Amino acid sequence: MTRAAWAVAALLLLAWIWIGGALTLDGIPRGLVAIVKWCVHAPGPLAWMLSALGLGAALTGRLSAGSKPWVLSLGVGCAALLLLDTVAASIGLYRSSNAQAIGVLMILPGFLALWKFVSIPFPLRVSNPTHPSAGRWLAWTLAPALAALVLASASAPGWLWSTEFGGYDALSYHLELPREWLARGRLVTLEHNVYSALPSFMEAGYLHVMALRDSAQRAALDAQILHGLFALAAAAMTGSLGARIVSRALPTLAPASATAWVVGAMLLGTPWVIVTGSLAYDEMALILFMGASLWLALDNDRGLRRGHFALLGLLAGAACGAKLTALLAVVAPTVVVIVASQRHSARSLRETLVGLGVMALVMIAVLSPWWVRGAIDHGSPFFPIAGAAWLTPEQASTFHAAHASEGMSQWWRSLGNEFLFAGLTDAGPDSMTPWRPFWSVLPWLAALAAVWLAVPRSTRRVSMLLGAVVLTQVALWLIFTHAKGRFLLPAVVPMALLVGIALSSLARAGWLGKAALASLAALWCLQPLLCYATDGPIIEGHPTPATAIGLEPLFMGETPEPGLPKSLTQLPAGSRVATLGAATVFWWPMIPDYSTVWNDGAVSRAIKAAHGDGAEAVRELSRHGFTHIVIDTTMLGVWRRSGWLDGAITPDAISSLKSALIEKGAFGSTALFAIEPRVP
């Protein structure tokens, strides 16, 4: 039965990969190519994860009493290794001529700890009916979600997803920053890219796998796969937590083994998880650390010890290091659970306050690579939370306004458009933004599950705790952020727990209940694959999501097909390229002088210095050694309509600039221009 369950799951996974991989522009199936890509690019990320597992096992073994599941050790270890990667990159270890050797050395301590501390029983031989592996009869239900993750993460960055505008953020900073840091040998603040002032823990992880491959561009899929592995770890972590809650507090409600798989299915089957998890983003680290933090916060049978709080501080610091919104979506809800779970006595309150102090101190220490770097590089240790760093007052004002809360009057609109009803109605509120059902009906199912679990006395406490976590996350998201849907992704953990625990009670209703449970889980996990099948650029009236699998050489200009990448590779030796409006430069053969919308680049500075006179701006650029300029007219228009573009970069100024240049090629809204050689 065991081997049959895994065999069925594997065959279904291969079938779904083949079906999804057939959705290409040229009609050539790329499912097999996706599998090959994973085989080629997964070893580095897998080595990273195994090293993290070893580090986590050592830390949990030393700082917390009692045996802990390996997946908790993995979560703690990922936090620790991201911290080590950030420290190593910040002090310039990659300055060595052999960054690849440094990358290998960085994972060796974790492997030594893995050999010493970890003993994982082979899951196929576990006979304990409460162990999560005993629910393997549900493994096949996850196949479509896993297939979507495999296909999307094997796609060259820049193609998926529509809500992310082809992975714009990945190409302009999540991948581009590690590329520049690898070239410089050190993680530093870059004045042309404001996002380099963020803590960048996850980007340091990407830098590590890039160093292992000794190439940033050829490790693009390594970075995506690493983030995808974080998604799988987050699903395992949340499922393990669900099984623990049921086995400890609700043993008569549902089998713990089934709960683990159903909770994991609810998490992986939420489209947002696969969308962001297949890109080189940060969100999966927050989800993993959210699950691990809740596990530790609820591990209070004998009260939380200071070692627990130290681990919680590590997880909190690493979560904020991955994305600063984790302070609201991970740290604050964890504190709510800690306080709500403690015994009501003066001694317990005292111990909790001391423990929270330990947690805060460890979190601050873990974040020290960020605030120390900020203080040294630009005098604003906590930018962008506070301060202007090197930005002008106008730039800082624009940046903070674009990332500020929309105000109480807009809360219901944001809650509906970005969370409760996102993609569920015929049309969205903004024609500029794709309207996709990436939250599906999870918020509504979670609300129903919370109400259902709150009725019986035996399940009421679990419902109230997890409900409080969701409410805290949503409230802080509305009050303190600009309320974009994926910023709320850590809420998928408590919502998946609520729905998964409620649904898993069907497993006690005989074969009919089990059949219904498996069918519901399978249908839920079909959603990401359906979203994948209807995403990607619309070409000839059809979505083409799988077309970019294996297209990295095309994106790097290494194939004969014409395009901007090919044109850039054919520039004369010694050419210097600057951009205006073009910030997605990861695939370019050189690192140009570019800037984000929040910063000035060479071209925008020249335009302002010339007061909009194109000829004078070109002369200024020529004096600084630039030979070519790339202008993205569409992106400049988007920035202008959003109110972010510098007021000096007017349509007239852009037209004047273009008239003083020689157009060498137009590629959609982007054009390559040469500066006339005779300009002095």
XYZ file of C-alpha atoms in Angstrom:
680
model
C 0.000 0.000 0.000
C 2.841 2.349 0.869
C 4.676 1.943 -2.407
C 1.431 2.060 -4.355
C 0.443 5.376 -2.724
C 3.746 7.001 -3.613
C 3.710 5.487 -7.106
C 0.234 6.857 -7.847
C 1.264 10.294 -6.544
C 4.425 10.267 -8.699
C 2.572 9.191 -11.840
C -0.088 11.857 -11.360
C 2.612 14.471 -10.814
C 4.319 13.489 -14.072
C 0.990 13.520 -15.906
C 0.092 17.001 -14.680
C 3.582 18.277 -15.548
C 3.181 16.898 -19.084
C -0.257 18.478 -19.477
C 0.831 21.876 -18.129
C 4.068 21.767 -20.114
C 2.118 21.485 -23.368
C 0.767 25.050 -23.033
C 3.339 26.659 -25.306
C 3.335 29.084 -28.211
C 4.986 26.686 -30.653
C 3.025 23.617 -29.542
C 6.170 21.783 -28.402
C 5.610 20.191 -24.953
C 8.103 21.324 -22.350
C 7.126 19.199 -19.371
C 10.167 16.956 -19.801
C 12.372 20.035 -20.177
C 11.009 21.342 -16.855
C 11.953 18.090 -15.134
C 15.436 18.227 -16.652
C 15.784 21.846 -15.517
C 14.968 20.799 -11.965
C 17.498 17.969 -12.132
C 20.189 20.385 -13.324
C 19.397 23.360 -11.095
C 18.088 21.741 -7.885
C 21.351 20.279 -6.462
C 22.638 23.641 -5.203
C 19.345 24.639 -3.540
C 18.951 21.122 -2.094
C 22.464 21.289 -0.638
C 21.550 24.662 0.861
C 18.412 23.207 2.458
C 20.256 20.167 3.831
C 22.871 22.446 5.353
C 20.072 24.492 6.908
C 18.543 21.315 8.316
C 21.803 20.471 10.041
C 22.174 23.937 11.531
C 18.569 23.912 12.700
C 18.901 20.497 14.330
C 21.928 21.720 16.262
C 20.161 24.886 17.416
C 16.865 23.269 18.397
C 18.716 20.488 20.162
C 20.684 22.955 22.259
C 18.045 25.606 22.920
C 14.798 23.683 23.419
C 14.006 20.656 25.523
C 12.452 17.508 24.118
C 12.487 16.060 20.641
C 11.355 18.281 17.799
C 10.241 17.338 14.276
C 12.840 17.613 11.555
C 10.719 20.153 9.706
C 10.933 22.554 12.668
C 14.707 22.114 12.613
C 14.600 22.933 8.901
C 12.657 26.141 9.549
C 15.049 27.258 12.282
C 18.028 26.262 10.140
C 16.790 28.265 7.149
C 16.638 31.328 9.395
C 20.152 30.648 10.659
C 21.673 30.037 7.231
C 20.039 33.171 5.776
C 21.641 35.111 8.624
C 25.040 33.521 7.958
C 24.707 34.230 4.232
C 23.896 37.875 4.948
C 26.833 38.271 7.326
C 29.236 36.558 4.930
C 28.105 38.721 2.009
C 28.175 41.897 4.107
C 31.777 41.412 5.242
C 32.919 40.693 1.696
C 33.725 36.979 1.735
C 32.792 36.819 -1.939
C 35.626 39.210 -2.812
C 37.733 36.091 -3.347
C 38.566 35.220 -6.919
C 36.826 31.907 -6.332
C 33.357 32.743 -5.050
C 32.257 29.189 -5.859
C 34.663 27.743 -3.293
C 33.391 30.224 -0.695
C 29.826 29.128 -1.451
C 30.757 25.483 -0.884
C 32.569 26.297 2.363
C 29.480 28.144 3.596
C 27.361 24.985 3.529
C 29.918 22.635 5.110
C 29.157 23.506 8.780
C 25.522 22.609 8.212
C 26.502 19.276 6.662
C 28.702 18.474 9.648
C 25.817 19.311 11.967
C 23.488 17.257 9.777
C 25.688 14.203 10.206
C 25.917 14.719 13.975
C 22.429 15.817 14.980
C 19.874 14.573 12.447
C 18.282 11.160 12.329
C 15.218 11.098 10.081
C 13.334 7.808 9.875
C 12.646 6.821 6.289
C 9.006 7.916 5.828
C 7.965 4.823 3.882
C 8.666 2.660 6.922
C 6.895 4.655 9.599
C 4.196 2.524 11.193
C 2.950 5.007 13.788
C -0.648 5.864 12.712
C -0.352 9.361 14.223
C 2.770 10.176 12.232
C 2.075 12.501 9.261
C 3.490 9.933 6.828
C 0.656 7.582 7.789
C -1.659 9.857 5.786
C 0.214 9.173 2.573
C -3.012 7.927 0.970
C -3.671 11.667 0.480
C -0.314 12.332 -1.215
C -1.786 12.167 -4.734
C -4.051 15.122 -4.011
C -1.073 17.508 -3.977
C 0.090 16.510 -7.476
C -1.461 19.372 -9.529
C -0.176 22.069 -7.166
C 3.295 20.528 -7.183
C 3.187 20.303 -10.976
C 2.386 24.013 -11.215
C 5.305 24.774 -8.877
C 7.713 22.635 -10.925
C 6.633 24.158 -14.245
C 6.553 27.775 -13.101
C 9.861 27.667 -11.225
C 11.519 26.056 -14.275
C 10.371 28.964 -16.460
C 12.947 31.625 -17.239
C 12.299 34.728 -15.067
C 10.517 37.422 -17.024
C 7.591 35.391 -18.401
C 5.274 34.609 -15.450
C 3.049 35.823 -13.720
C 0.542 38.439 -14.959
C -0.070 39.982 -11.522
C 3.697 40.292 -11.123
C 4.132 41.755 -14.610
C 6.456 38.962 -15.674
C 8.384 38.901 -12.431
C 9.273 42.592 -12.676
C 10.450 42.791 -9.067
C 12.669 39.731 -9.498
C 14.369 41.120 -12.613
C 14.855 44.585 -11.116
C 16.063 43.670 -7.635
C 15.412 40.189 -6.138
C 17.769 38.674 -8.737
C 19.528 41.781 -10.027
C 20.891 42.862 -6.645
C 22.591 39.510 -5.913
C 24.002 39.645 -9.437
C 25.587 43.021 -8.738
C 26.770 41.956 -5.289
C 28.406 38.857 -6.765
C 30.197 41.075 -9.295
C 31.355 43.402 -6.493
C 32.152 40.582 -4.074
C 30.119 42.125 -1.278
C 26.582 42.998 -0.212
C 26.477 46.794 -0.267
C 23.906 49.562 -0.563
C 23.637 50.698 -4.185
C 22.486 54.266 -4.658
C 20.871 53.519 -8.022
C 18.618 50.853 -6.493
C 16.772 51.838 -3.338
C 15.808 48.222 -2.615
C 19.443 47.433 -1.815
C 18.869 49.325 1.449
C 16.455 46.612 2.632
C 17.754 43.816 4.892
C 17.920 41.456 1.878
C 18.267 38.158 3.772
C 16.551 36.115 1.066
C 18.572 37.862 -1.630
C 21.703 36.839 0.291
C 20.478 33.258 -0.028
C 20.122 33.779 -3.766
C 23.631 35.221 -3.827
C 24.834 32.012 -2.153
C 23.337 29.693 -4.795
C 24.629 32.030 -7.526
C 28.104 31.679 -6.034
C 27.727 27.883 -6.003
C 27.092 27.991 -9.764
C 29.666 30.776 -10.220
C 27.207 32.732 -12.375
C 24.254 34.917 -11.481
C 22.327 34.561 -14.723
C 22.885 30.821 -15.049
C 21.696 30.427 -11.452
C 18.394 32.243 -12.014
C 16.512 28.945 -11.885
C 18.549 27.884 -8.846
C 17.176 30.928 -7.028
C 13.606 30.193 -8.095
C 13.938 26.551 -7.080
C 15.370 27.556 -3.693
C 12.291 29.686 -3.081
C 10.124 26.815 -4.308
C 11.791 24.520 -1.761
C 10.928 27.089 0.903
C 7.298 26.714 -0.220
C 7.461 22.936 0.175
C 9.104 23.319 3.586
C 6.383 25.788 4.604
C 3.675 23.300 3.596
C 5.399 20.517 5.562
C 5.878 22.830 8.546
C 2.252 23.966 8.594
C 1.012 20.409 8.093
C 3.187 19.171 10.949
C 1.804 21.941 13.148
C -1.752 20.951 12.236
C -1.029 17.316 13.126
C 0.467 18.393 16.443
C -2.517 20.582 17.340
C -4.946 17.757 16.600
C -2.937 15.039 18.364
C -2.415 17.169 21.490
C -5.653 19.112 21.831
C -8.226 17.459 19.559
C -7.443 13.716 19.403
C -11.077 12.748 18.880
C -11.744 15.252 16.090
C -9.569 13.828 13.330
C -6.555 11.577 12.681
C -3.384 13.647 12.985
C -1.882 11.968 9.924
C -4.745 13.079 7.680
C -4.707 16.578 9.185
C -1.062 17.050 8.232
C -1.701 16.286 4.566
C -4.931 18.259 4.325
C -3.391 21.347 5.943
C -0.409 21.082 3.581
C -2.791 20.732 0.643
C -4.738 23.816 1.723
C -1.520 25.819 1.814
C -0.033 24.583 -1.479
C -3.409 24.720 -3.213
C -3.762 28.448 -2.532
C -2.696 29.991 -5.870
C -0.787 32.884 -4.285
C 1.601 30.387 -2.675
C 2.548 28.827 -6.024
C 2.616 32.198 -7.823
C 5.089 33.769 -5.398
C 6.806 30.500 -4.501
C 7.827 29.891 -8.111
C 9.499 33.309 -8.408
C 12.692 34.483 -6.738
C 10.703 36.443 -4.155
C 10.711 36.556 -0.331
C 7.235 35.459 0.746
C 7.899 31.740 1.292
C 10.465 32.546 3.976
C 7.777 34.463 5.874
C 5.304 31.579 5.579
C 7.906 29.041 6.746
C 8.963 31.187 9.693
C 5.322 31.913 10.559
C 4.653 28.183 10.846
C 7.813 27.536 12.848
C 7.062 30.468 15.175
C 3.541 29.207 15.863
C 4.935 25.717 16.530
C 7.332 27.071 19.163
C 4.789 29.499 20.627
C 2.341 26.638 21.182
C 5.024 24.309 22.566
C 4.154 25.367 26.108
C 3.249 22.149 27.905
C 5.862 23.005 30.525
C 5.936 26.700 29.776
C 8.137 28.450 27.247
C 11.803 28.483 28.172
C 14.328 31.135 27.300
C 15.743 28.832 24.644
C 12.340 28.848 22.982
C 12.320 32.631 23.027
C 15.845 32.741 21.581
C 14.704 30.551 18.684
C 11.627 32.724 18.273
C 13.895 35.765 18.126
C 15.992 34.112 15.418
C 12.869 33.329 13.387
C 11.458 36.827 13.920
C 14.711 38.492 12.882
C 15.120 36.315 9.798
C 11.485 36.889 8.798
C 11.946 40.666 9.034
C 15.279 40.265 7.251
C 13.470 38.595 4.367
C 10.679 41.200 4.255
C 10.150 44.000 6.743
C 6.363 43.566 6.686
C 7.001 40.380 8.693
C 7.089 42.606 11.758
C 3.334 42.988 11.262
C 2.441 39.654 9.673
C 4.716 37.247 11.588
C 6.192 38.789 14.727
C 3.126 40.582 16.114
C 0.762 37.581 15.679
C 3.355 35.317 17.312
C 3.474 37.607 20.335
C -0.334 37.504 20.491
C -0.237 33.688 20.615
C 2.509 33.670 23.248
C 0.616 36.020 25.535
C -2.727 34.272 25.001
C -1.236 30.833 25.649
C 0.476 31.547 28.950
C -0.889 30.526 32.322
C -2.518 33.359 34.242
C -0.244 34.009 37.207
C 2.172 36.711 38.285
C 5.128 34.355 37.853
C 4.009 33.298 34.404
C 3.528 36.924 33.361
C 7.011 37.796 34.644
C 8.573 34.876 32.766
C 6.700 35.788 29.603
C 7.859 39.407 29.729
C 11.461 38.328 30.290
C 11.140 35.832 27.434
C 9.722 38.448 25.089
C 12.673 40.661 26.023
C 15.042 37.848 25.055
C 13.131 37.396 21.804
C 13.365 41.129 21.021
C 17.108 41.285 21.766
C 17.852 38.266 19.581
C 15.696 39.705 16.783
C 17.573 43.019 16.916
C 20.894 41.169 16.881
C 19.835 39.034 13.904
C 18.898 42.200 12.009
C 22.210 43.892 12.846
C 23.742 43.315 9.379
C 20.964 45.542 8.022
C 20.969 48.401 10.483
C 24.751 48.485 10.867
C 25.143 48.595 7.071
C 22.524 51.351 6.844
C 24.247 53.443 9.502
C 27.624 53.077 7.799
C 26.572 53.364 4.150
C 24.053 56.199 4.284
C 23.434 57.262 7.898
C 19.875 55.879 8.061
C 20.060 52.562 9.952
C 16.331 51.863 9.734
C 15.570 53.031 6.211
C 13.016 52.563 4.658
C 11.022 52.361 7.909
C 12.422 55.724 8.918
C 14.778 58.264 7.400
C 15.599 59.330 3.853
C 19.020 57.695 3.394
C 20.618 59.212 0.273
C 17.316 60.142 -1.395
C 16.435 63.767 -1.937
C 13.518 65.074 0.161
C 11.258 64.848 -2.891
C 12.313 61.281 -3.671
C 11.934 60.192 -0.052
C 8.485 61.766 0.126
C 7.379 59.986 -3.055
C 8.794 56.669 -1.856
C 7.146 56.805 1.573
C 3.832 58.010 0.119
C 3.757 55.118 -2.373
C 4.267 52.594 0.427
C 2.030 54.202 3.051
C -1.362 53.029 4.271
C -4.278 54.236 2.181
C -6.217 55.459 5.209
C -9.269 54.201 7.048
C -11.698 55.323 4.370
C -10.095 52.855 1.919
C -9.843 49.846 4.231
C -12.988 48.089 3.072
C -12.080 48.633 -0.576
C -8.578 47.217 0.004
C -9.917 44.317 2.043
C -12.365 43.391 -0.691
C -10.203 43.977 -3.747
C -6.993 42.479 -2.435
C -8.271 39.703 -0.172
C -11.922 38.771 0.198
C -13.120 39.153 -3.394
C -9.820 39.300 -5.317
C -10.377 37.851 -8.770
C -13.784 36.420 -7.870
C -15.930 38.956 -9.719
C -16.170 39.730 -13.436
C -13.844 42.707 -13.399
C -11.420 44.375 -11.029
C -11.375 47.971 -9.864
C -8.318 48.844 -11.957
C -7.942 47.979 -15.624
C -4.158 48.350 -15.272
C -3.864 45.482 -12.762
C -4.662 41.857 -13.677
C -7.667 40.538 -11.756
C -6.806 36.996 -10.734
C -8.355 34.709 -8.059
C -5.082 33.965 -6.331
C -6.641 33.967 -2.850
C -9.529 31.856 -4.153
C -12.185 31.436 -1.425
C -9.696 30.639 1.341
C -10.649 33.671 3.502
C -14.304 32.643 3.406
C -13.547 28.988 4.131
C -11.309 30.009 7.022
C -14.079 32.164 8.487
C -16.575 29.313 8.220
C -14.108 26.852 9.730
C -13.380 29.215 12.618
C -17.089 29.510 13.383
C -17.621 25.746 13.091
C -14.668 24.967 15.371
C -15.769 27.617 17.881
C -19.071 25.859 18.625
C -17.824 22.757 20.486
C -15.993 23.519 23.718
C -13.212 21.082 22.819
C -12.181 22.995 19.689
C -13.062 26.534 20.757
C -9.627 27.492 22.053
C -7.907 26.432 18.827
C -10.438 28.397 16.788
C -10.005 31.505 18.902
C -6.194 31.393 18.825
C -5.918 30.896 15.075
C -8.716 33.395 14.449
C -6.874 35.959 16.566
C -3.754 35.417 14.467
C -5.638 36.073 11.218
C -7.425 39.133 12.613
C -4.140 40.571 13.897
C -2.476 40.064 10.524
C -5.338 41.602 8.558
C -5.714 44.571 10.922
C -2.011 45.453 10.858
C -1.898 44.934 7.087
C -4.692 47.483 6.657
C -3.355 49.998 9.173
C 0.335 50.059 8.300
C 0.835 48.924 4.689
C -0.393 49.904 1.243
C -2.481 46.710 1.372
C -1.314 44.624 -1.568
C -2.657 41.076 -1.551
C 0.588 39.141 -1.424
C 1.813 41.165 1.571
C -0.791 39.250 3.559
C 0.549 35.837 2.557
C 1.666 34.782 6.080
C -2.049 34.653 6.892
C -2.236 31.528 4.734
C -0.723 29.589 7.665
C -3.513 30.089 10.233
C -6.179 29.945 7.518
C -4.843 26.648 6.145
C -4.763 25.318 9.709
C -8.367 26.306 10.368
C -9.717 24.831 7.153
C -7.482 21.771 7.211
C -8.342 20.873 10.815
C -12.049 21.295 10.129
C -11.992 19.247 6.917
C -9.821 16.455 8.297
C -12.675 15.404 10.586
C -14.129 13.763 7.443
C -11.437 11.104 7.738
C -13.331 9.618 10.692
C -16.525 9.219 8.626
C -15.581 5.899 7.046
C -14.607 5.302 3.437
C -17.167 7.796 2.151
C -15.749 10.541 4.354
C -12.213 9.724 3.253
C -13.258 9.808 -0.389
C -14.892 13.187 0.100
C -11.812 14.511 1.923
C -9.440 13.347 -0.801
C -11.691 14.775 -3.527
C -11.900 18.173 -1.838
C -8.129 18.311 -1.305
C -7.477 17.328 -4.923
C -9.887 19.933 -6.265
C -8.311 22.592 -4.066
C -4.826 21.699 -5.297
C -6.017 21.873 -8.908
C -6.421 25.647 -8.576
C -2.741 26.659 -9.015
C -2.479 24.546 -12.157
C -5.630 26.148 -13.576
C -4.237 29.588 -12.749
C -0.982 28.600 -14.441
C -2.830 27.352 -17.523
C -4.634 30.681 -17.905
C -1.622 32.909 -17.218
C 1.454 33.958 -19.117
C 1.547 36.372 -22.059
C -1.553 36.142 -24.276
C -0.206 35.390 -27.776
C -2.551 34.746 -30.690
C -5.443 34.726 -28.250
C -4.062 31.968 -26.016
C -2.092 31.932 -22.740
C 1.399 30.520 -23.212
C 2.704 29.861 -19.686
C 5.146 27.042 -20.527
C 6.814 28.774 -23.493
C 9.710 30.206 -21.448
C 10.840 26.846 -20.052
C 14.349 26.483 -21.435
C 14.505 29.984 -22.937
C 17.327 31.357 -20.780
C 19.739 31.464 -23.760
C 17.219 33.564 -25.706
C 16.815 35.977 -22.802
C 20.612 36.289 -22.552
C 20.969 36.997 -26.281
C 22.853 33.751 -26.963
C 20.537 32.617 -29.781
C 20.176 34.047 -33.317
C 16.677 35.430 -32.671
C 16.592 39.251 -32.816
C 15.661 41.279 -29.749
C 17.073 43.663 -27.200
C 19.277 41.031 -25.485
C 20.809 40.042 -28.838
C 21.365 43.689 -29.796
C 23.107 44.358 -26.490
C 25.464 41.418 -26.961
C 26.471 42.839 -30.367
C 27.535 46.252 -29.079
C 31.190 47.136 -29.639
C 33.656 46.335 -26.892
C 33.891 49.141 -24.361
C 30.316 50.320 -24.873
C 28.651 51.913 -21.850
C 24.877 51.667 -21.572
C 22.526 53.834 -19.531
C 18.767 53.465 -19.181
C 15.672 55.551 -18.701
C 12.589 53.715 -17.510
C 14.241 50.308 -17.991
C 15.032 48.675 -14.641
C 14.549 44.971 -15.445
C 18.149 44.489 -16.507
C 18.945 41.084 -15.006
C 19.357 39.286 -18.348
C 21.453 42.005 -19.966
C 25.055 41.041 -20.812
C 26.361 44.013 -18.863
C 25.280 45.799 -15.700
C 24.156 49.138 -17.145
C 23.735 52.461 -15.413
C 20.071 52.000 -14.475
C 17.863 53.160 -11.656
C 14.550 52.369 -10.058
C 11.755 54.918 -10.218
C 12.725 56.149 -6.737
C 16.318 57.000 -7.710
C 18.156 59.126 -10.223
C 20.201 57.463 -12.952
C 22.716 59.011 -15.302
C 20.076 59.816 -17.927
C 17.616 61.459 -15.551
C 20.422 63.486 -13.970
C 21.544 64.652 -17.418
C 17.994 65.660 -18.383
C 17.575 67.679 -15.196
C 20.999 69.292 -15.566
C 20.106 70.273 -19.140
C 16.654 71.540 -18.094
C 14.992 69.231 -20.617
C 17.263 70.109 -23.559
C 17.872 66.729 -25.226
C 20.976 67.728 -27.158
C 22.644 69.138 -24.043
C 21.667 66.030 -22.049
C 23.263 63.799 -24.708
C 26.449 65.865 -24.632
C 26.541 65.468 -20.844
C 26.129 61.697 -21.133
C 28.827 61.517 -23.800
C 31.236 63.436 -21.571
C 30.679 60.757 -18.919
C 31.598 58.020 -21.385
C 28.171 56.620 -22.251
C 27.714 55.285 -25.767
C 24.170 53.871 -25.732
C 20.833 54.510 -24.047
C 17.840 52.204 -23.590
C 14.471 53.906 -23.085
C 11.291 52.123 -21.981
C 8.457 54.464 -22.923
C 5.647 52.319 -21.509
C 7.221 52.021 -18.079
C 7.855 55.765 -17.978
C 4.144 56.255 -18.670
C 3.198 53.842 -15.869
C 5.461 55.653 -13.432
C 4.048 59.020 -14.487
C 0.405 57.929 -14.089
C 1.229 56.506 -10.673
C 2.689 59.839 -9.581
C 6.160 58.408 -8.988
C 8.161 59.813 -11.907
C 10.370 62.840 -11.320
C 8.542 65.930 -12.576
C 11.539 66.932 -14.694
C 11.211 63.810 -16.852
C 8.384 65.183 -18.998
C 7.154 63.770 -22.330
C 8.699 66.797 -24.050
C 12.060 66.180 -22.393
C 11.974 62.513 -23.446
C 11.077 63.448 -27.028
C 13.881 66.006 -27.114
C 16.314 63.395 -25.838
C 15.248 60.852 -28.460
C 15.609 63.381 -31.258
C 19.266 63.865 -30.306
C 19.999 60.136 -30.430
C 20.339 57.509 -33.174
C 17.804 54.706 -32.875
C 19.432 51.314 -33.325
C 16.377 49.142 -32.749
C 12.866 49.129 -31.270
C 11.586 46.159 -29.284
C 7.997 46.776 -28.290
C 7.939 49.760 -25.965
C 11.711 49.610 -25.453
C 14.225 51.114 -27.836
C 18.011 51.085 -28.048
C 19.712 54.349 -29.028
C 23.308 55.231 -29.819
C 24.963 58.500 -28.953
C 26.355 60.033 -32.138
C 30.157 59.606 -32.116
C 30.869 63.162 -33.177
C 29.344 64.625 -30.003
C 32.306 66.107 -28.098
